[in-house]
Amino acid sequence: MSQASPVQNNRKADFPVDAQFTERWSPRAYTGEVIAESDIMSMLEAARWAPSSNNAQPWRFAIVMRNDPQWDSLFATLNPNNQAWASKAGALVAIASYQLATKAGSPDLVPNGMHAFDTGAAWAYMALQAHLNGFALHGIGGFNKEAGAKVLNLPADHTLQMLATVGKRGDAGTLPDALREREAPNARKPLTALVSRGSF
Ligand SMILES: Cc1cc2nc3c(=O)[nH]c(=O)nc-3n(C[C@H](O)[C@H](O)[C@H](O)COP(=O)(O)O)c2cc1C
């Protein structure tokens, strides 16, 4: 009998769910291939359709391909533990949120308290579309955000949230030892630990 894959072992849903949710995961091994901008645009098209408070769509994206002039300086902002695996990604997609929005009936810009929350939804859509398109995607919050903002010329009213590495999935054997052992889909807390009825 053939062995179940790690995805099946670690990602068993307790309730019915589309397979895309359990089968998407964040590998660290990339091939080092450059990918087409249109491949990233497909992921960002999915992100575009995320819901947001007042339909403000506060998500903003900056694509830096591994052969773009900004790659080295953006890569240099990553924490060393992330540099150890991210060097072969095809691109870094910086995900930022715009802090301001207009409210219905007024042209004035006011602080949008949901900008970070809504941008998280867009990132999740992006990650799912990357998976559906056969690409690997792994988010990085461990980087120097101040330095990253400078490299990317981030406007003052934007918040840099995350860098998403995207690319073609590579062989786990190319990773440093410690990371090679972790190159497998992880599990989740049981739903019972997260959900209650009537109150928290
Ligand atoms: C906002 C955010 C920041 C993250 N930062 C890092 C990071 O700095 N380094 C890293 O190796 N993984 C990072 N991850 C990946 C998570 O560890 C990973 O998504 C989580 O363990 C769940 O695994 P999965 O994506 O394979 O389902 C980050 C993920 C998110 C959403």
Short mmCIF file of C-alpha atoms and ligand atoms in Angstrom, two decimals:
data_model
loop_
_atom_site.label_atom_id
_atom_site.label_comp_id
_atom_site.label_asym_id
_atom_site.label_seq_id
_atom_site.Cartn_x
_atom_site.Cartn_y
_atom_site.Cartn_z
CA MET A 1 0.00 0.00 0.00
CA SER A 2 1.38 3.42 -0.87
CA GLN A 3 2.19 5.76 1.97
CA ALA A 4 0.01 8.82 2.51
CA SER A 5 1.77 12.08 1.65
CA PRO A 6 2.76 14.47 4.47
CA VAL A 7 -0.02 16.75 3.30
CA GLN A 8 -2.58 14.05 3.93
CA ASN A 9 -1.03 13.12 7.28
CA ASN A 10 -0.66 16.62 8.68
CA ARG A 11 -3.53 18.42 7.08
CA LYS A 12 -6.61 16.47 7.84
CA ALA A 13 -9.68 18.68 7.96
CA ASP A 14 -12.15 17.97 10.75
CA PHE A 15 -15.04 19.32 8.67
CA PRO A 16 -15.59 19.36 4.90
CA VAL A 17 -13.35 21.89 3.18
CA ASP A 18 -12.05 22.36 -0.35
CA ALA A 19 -8.70 20.63 -0.81
CA GLN A 20 -7.00 23.91 -1.79
CA PHE A 21 -7.04 24.99 1.86
CA THR A 22 -5.28 21.94 3.25
CA GLU A 23 -2.99 21.37 0.27
CA ARG A 24 -1.50 24.87 0.21
CA TRP A 25 1.59 25.15 2.37
CA SER A 26 4.75 27.23 2.51
CA PRO A 27 7.86 25.42 1.24
CA ARG A 28 11.30 27.02 1.53
CA ALA A 29 13.20 25.31 -1.30
CA TYR A 30 13.09 27.20 -4.59
CA THR A 31 14.78 26.43 -7.92
CA GLY A 32 16.31 29.88 -8.43
CA GLU A 33 14.32 30.31 -11.65
CA VAL A 34 13.02 33.72 -12.64
CA ILE A 35 9.27 33.60 -13.10
CA ALA A 36 7.13 35.66 -15.45
CA GLU A 37 5.55 38.86 -14.20
CA SER A 38 2.23 37.56 -15.57
CA ASP A 39 2.46 34.60 -13.17
CA ILE A 40 2.67 37.00 -10.25
CA MET A 41 -0.08 39.17 -11.70
CA SER A 42 -2.40 36.15 -11.66
CA MET A 43 -1.75 35.78 -7.91
CA LEU A 44 -2.33 39.49 -7.38
CA GLU A 45 -5.51 39.36 -9.46
CA ALA A 46 -6.86 36.92 -6.87
CA ALA A 47 -5.74 39.27 -4.09
CA ARG A 48 -7.59 42.11 -5.81
CA TRP A 49 -10.89 40.31 -5.31
CA ALA A 50 -10.57 40.02 -1.55
CA PRO A 51 -13.31 41.65 0.49
CA SER A 52 -12.48 44.80 2.46
CA SER A 53 -14.17 47.22 4.81
CA ASN A 54 -16.09 49.81 2.71
CA ASN A 55 -14.46 48.15 -0.30
CA ALA A 56 -11.43 50.36 0.43
CA GLN A 57 -9.02 47.77 -1.04
CA PRO A 58 -6.08 49.00 1.05
CA TRP A 59 -3.60 46.39 -0.22
CA ARG A 60 -0.63 47.52 -2.28
CA PHE A 61 2.06 45.34 -3.86
CA ALA A 62 5.58 45.92 -5.16
CA ILE A 63 7.14 43.14 -7.22
CA VAL A 64 10.91 42.69 -7.09
CA MET A 65 12.17 39.94 -9.40
CA ARG A 66 15.40 38.19 -8.51
CA ASN A 67 17.06 39.85 -11.51
CA ASP A 68 15.70 43.32 -10.72
CA PRO A 69 18.14 46.03 -9.52
CA GLN A 70 16.35 46.23 -6.12
CA TRP A 71 16.70 42.50 -5.36
CA ASP A 72 20.04 42.66 -3.52
CA SER A 73 19.11 45.59 -1.31
CA LEU A 74 15.67 44.15 -0.46
CA PHE A 75 17.13 40.70 0.17
CA ALA A 76 19.67 42.31 2.52
CA THR A 77 16.77 43.41 4.80
CA LEU A 78 15.79 39.78 5.54
CA ASN A 79 16.74 38.26 8.87
CA PRO A 80 19.66 35.83 8.43
CA ASN A 81 17.41 32.80 9.15
CA ASN A 82 15.24 33.83 6.21
CA GLN A 83 18.20 34.67 3.95
CA ALA A 84 19.32 31.07 4.48
CA TRP A 85 16.45 29.79 2.31
CA ALA A 86 14.96 32.71 0.39
CA SER A 87 17.93 33.36 -1.91
CA LYS A 88 16.56 31.09 -4.64
CA ALA A 89 13.04 32.53 -4.77
CA GLY A 90 11.98 33.89 -8.15
CA ALA A 91 10.66 37.12 -6.70
CA LEU A 92 9.87 39.01 -3.55
CA VAL A 93 6.44 40.61 -3.49
CA ALA A 94 6.24 43.34 -0.88
CA ILE A 95 2.78 43.65 0.62
CA ALA A 96 1.81 46.98 2.11
CA SER A 97 -1.41 48.52 3.33
CA TYR A 98 -2.66 52.06 2.74
CA GLN A 99 -3.65 53.52 6.09
CA LEU A 100 -6.27 55.99 4.82
CA ALA A 101 -9.61 55.69 3.07
CA THR A 102 -12.63 57.78 2.18
CA LYS A 103 -15.93 57.07 3.89
CA ALA A 104 -19.20 57.09 1.95
CA GLY A 105 -20.53 60.59 1.33
CA SER A 106 -17.26 62.44 1.95
CA PRO A 107 -14.18 62.98 -0.20
CA ASP A 108 -11.99 63.34 2.91
CA LEU A 109 -9.36 60.75 3.69
CA VAL A 110 -9.64 59.35 7.21
CA PRO A 111 -7.69 56.62 9.02
CA ASN A 112 -8.87 53.17 7.97
CA GLY A 113 -8.77 50.99 11.07
CA MET A 114 -9.13 47.85 8.95
CA HIS A 115 -6.19 48.39 6.57
CA ALA A 116 -4.01 45.66 8.05
CA PHE A 117 -6.84 43.17 8.55
CA ASP A 118 -8.09 43.58 4.99
CA THR A 119 -4.60 43.34 3.50
CA GLY A 120 -4.24 40.02 5.32
CA ALA A 121 -7.29 38.77 3.45
CA ALA A 122 -5.73 39.82 0.13
CA TRP A 123 -2.48 38.05 1.01
CA ALA A 124 -4.38 34.85 1.75
CA TYR A 125 -6.15 35.00 -1.61
CA MET A 126 -2.78 35.54 -3.28
CA ALA A 127 -1.28 32.54 -1.49
CA LEU A 128 -4.16 30.28 -2.49
CA GLN A 129 -3.97 31.36 -6.15
CA ALA A 130 -0.21 30.77 -6.18
CA HIS A 131 -0.85 27.24 -4.95
CA LEU A 132 -3.61 26.64 -7.50
CA ASN A 133 -1.25 27.85 -10.27
CA GLY A 134 1.50 25.44 -9.19
CA PHE A 135 3.86 27.99 -7.61
CA ALA A 136 5.44 27.98 -4.18
CA LEU A 137 4.86 30.99 -1.96
CA HIS A 138 6.25 31.60 1.52
CA GLY A 139 5.63 34.76 3.52
CA ILE A 140 8.34 36.57 5.44
CA GLY A 141 7.60 38.84 8.38
CA GLY A 142 11.15 38.50 9.66
CA PHE A 143 12.87 41.39 7.95
CA ASN A 144 13.89 44.96 8.75
CA LYS A 145 10.72 46.83 7.83
CA GLU A 146 12.31 50.26 8.12
CA ALA A 147 15.10 49.31 5.74
CA GLY A 148 12.63 47.57 3.42
CA ALA A 149 10.45 50.68 3.32
CA LYS A 150 13.48 52.74 2.23
CA VAL A 151 14.46 50.30 -0.51
CA LEU A 152 10.90 50.23 -1.81
CA ASN A 153 10.30 53.97 -1.50
CA LEU A 154 7.22 53.27 0.63
CA PRO A 155 4.96 56.32 1.10
CA ALA A 156 4.61 57.50 4.72
CA ASP A 157 0.89 56.68 4.83
CA HIS A 158 1.52 53.03 3.93
CA THR A 159 2.54 50.21 6.28
CA LEU A 160 4.86 47.49 5.03
CA GLN A 161 3.29 44.24 6.21
CA MET A 162 5.16 41.34 4.69
CA LEU A 163 7.43 40.11 1.90
CA ALA A 164 6.11 37.11 0.01
CA THR A 165 8.71 34.91 -1.65
CA VAL A 166 7.31 33.27 -4.78
CA GLY A 167 8.81 30.92 -7.30
CA LYS A 168 9.12 27.40 -8.57
CA ARG A 169 9.41 24.84 -5.82
CA GLY A 170 12.90 23.34 -5.57
CA ASP A 171 14.47 20.22 -4.11
CA ALA A 172 14.53 20.11 -0.30
CA GLY A 173 18.05 18.70 -0.59
CA THR A 174 19.31 22.16 -1.52
CA LEU A 175 18.34 23.56 1.90
CA PRO A 176 20.63 23.78 4.95
CA ASP A 177 20.26 20.69 7.20
CA ALA A 178 17.98 22.19 9.84
CA LEU A 179 15.58 23.58 7.24
CA ARG A 180 15.58 20.41 5.17
CA GLU A 181 14.12 18.53 8.13
CA ARG A 182 11.35 21.13 8.44
CA GLU A 183 10.48 21.12 4.72
CA ALA A 184 7.06 19.53 5.20
CA PRO A 185 3.53 20.80 5.67
CA ASN A 186 2.70 21.60 9.30
CA ALA A 187 -0.48 20.94 11.24
CA ARG A 188 -3.14 23.13 12.80
CA LYS A 189 -4.72 23.57 16.21
CA PRO A 190 -8.01 21.70 16.51
CA LEU A 191 -11.06 23.77 15.64
CA THR A 192 -12.38 23.13 19.15
CA ALA A 193 -9.48 25.19 20.55
CA LEU A 194 -10.44 28.15 18.34
CA VAL A 195 -14.22 28.24 18.26
CA SER A 196 -16.80 28.70 20.97
CA ARG A 197 -20.48 29.42 20.86
CA GLY A 198 -22.20 32.53 22.21
CA SER A 199 -19.08 34.13 23.66
CA PHE A 200 -15.32 33.81 23.56
C1 LIG B 1 2.63 37.33 8.24
C2 LIG B 1 3.51 36.11 8.11
C3 LIG B 1 4.85 36.18 8.41
C4 LIG B 1 5.68 35.06 8.27
N1 LIG B 1 7.02 35.18 8.50
C5 LIG B 1 7.84 34.13 8.27
C6 LIG B 1 9.25 34.27 8.40
O1 LIG B 1 9.77 35.36 8.71
N2 LIG B 1 10.02 33.19 8.16
C7 LIG B 1 9.48 31.97 7.81
O2 LIG B 1 10.24 31.02 7.58
N3 LIG B 1 8.15 31.82 7.66
C8 LIG B 1 7.31 32.85 7.88
N4 LIG B 1 5.95 32.71 7.72
C9 LIG B 1 5.38 31.41 7.32
C10 LIG B 1 4.60 30.76 8.47
O3 LIG B 1 5.51 30.25 9.43
C11 LIG B 1 3.69 29.66 7.90
O4 LIG B 1 2.74 30.24 7.06
C12 LIG B 1 2.99 28.89 9.02
O5 LIG B 1 3.91 28.11 9.74
C13 LIG B 1 1.91 27.98 8.47
O6 LIG B 1 2.48 27.09 7.55
P1 LIG B 1 1.92 26.94 6.09
O7 LIG B 1 1.94 28.28 5.42
O8 LIG B 1 2.87 25.94 5.44
O9 LIG B 1 0.50 26.41 6.17
C14 LIG B 1 5.12 33.82 7.85
C15 LIG B 1 3.75 33.75 7.55
C16 LIG B 1 2.94 34.86 7.67
C17 LIG B 1 1.48 34.76 7.30
#
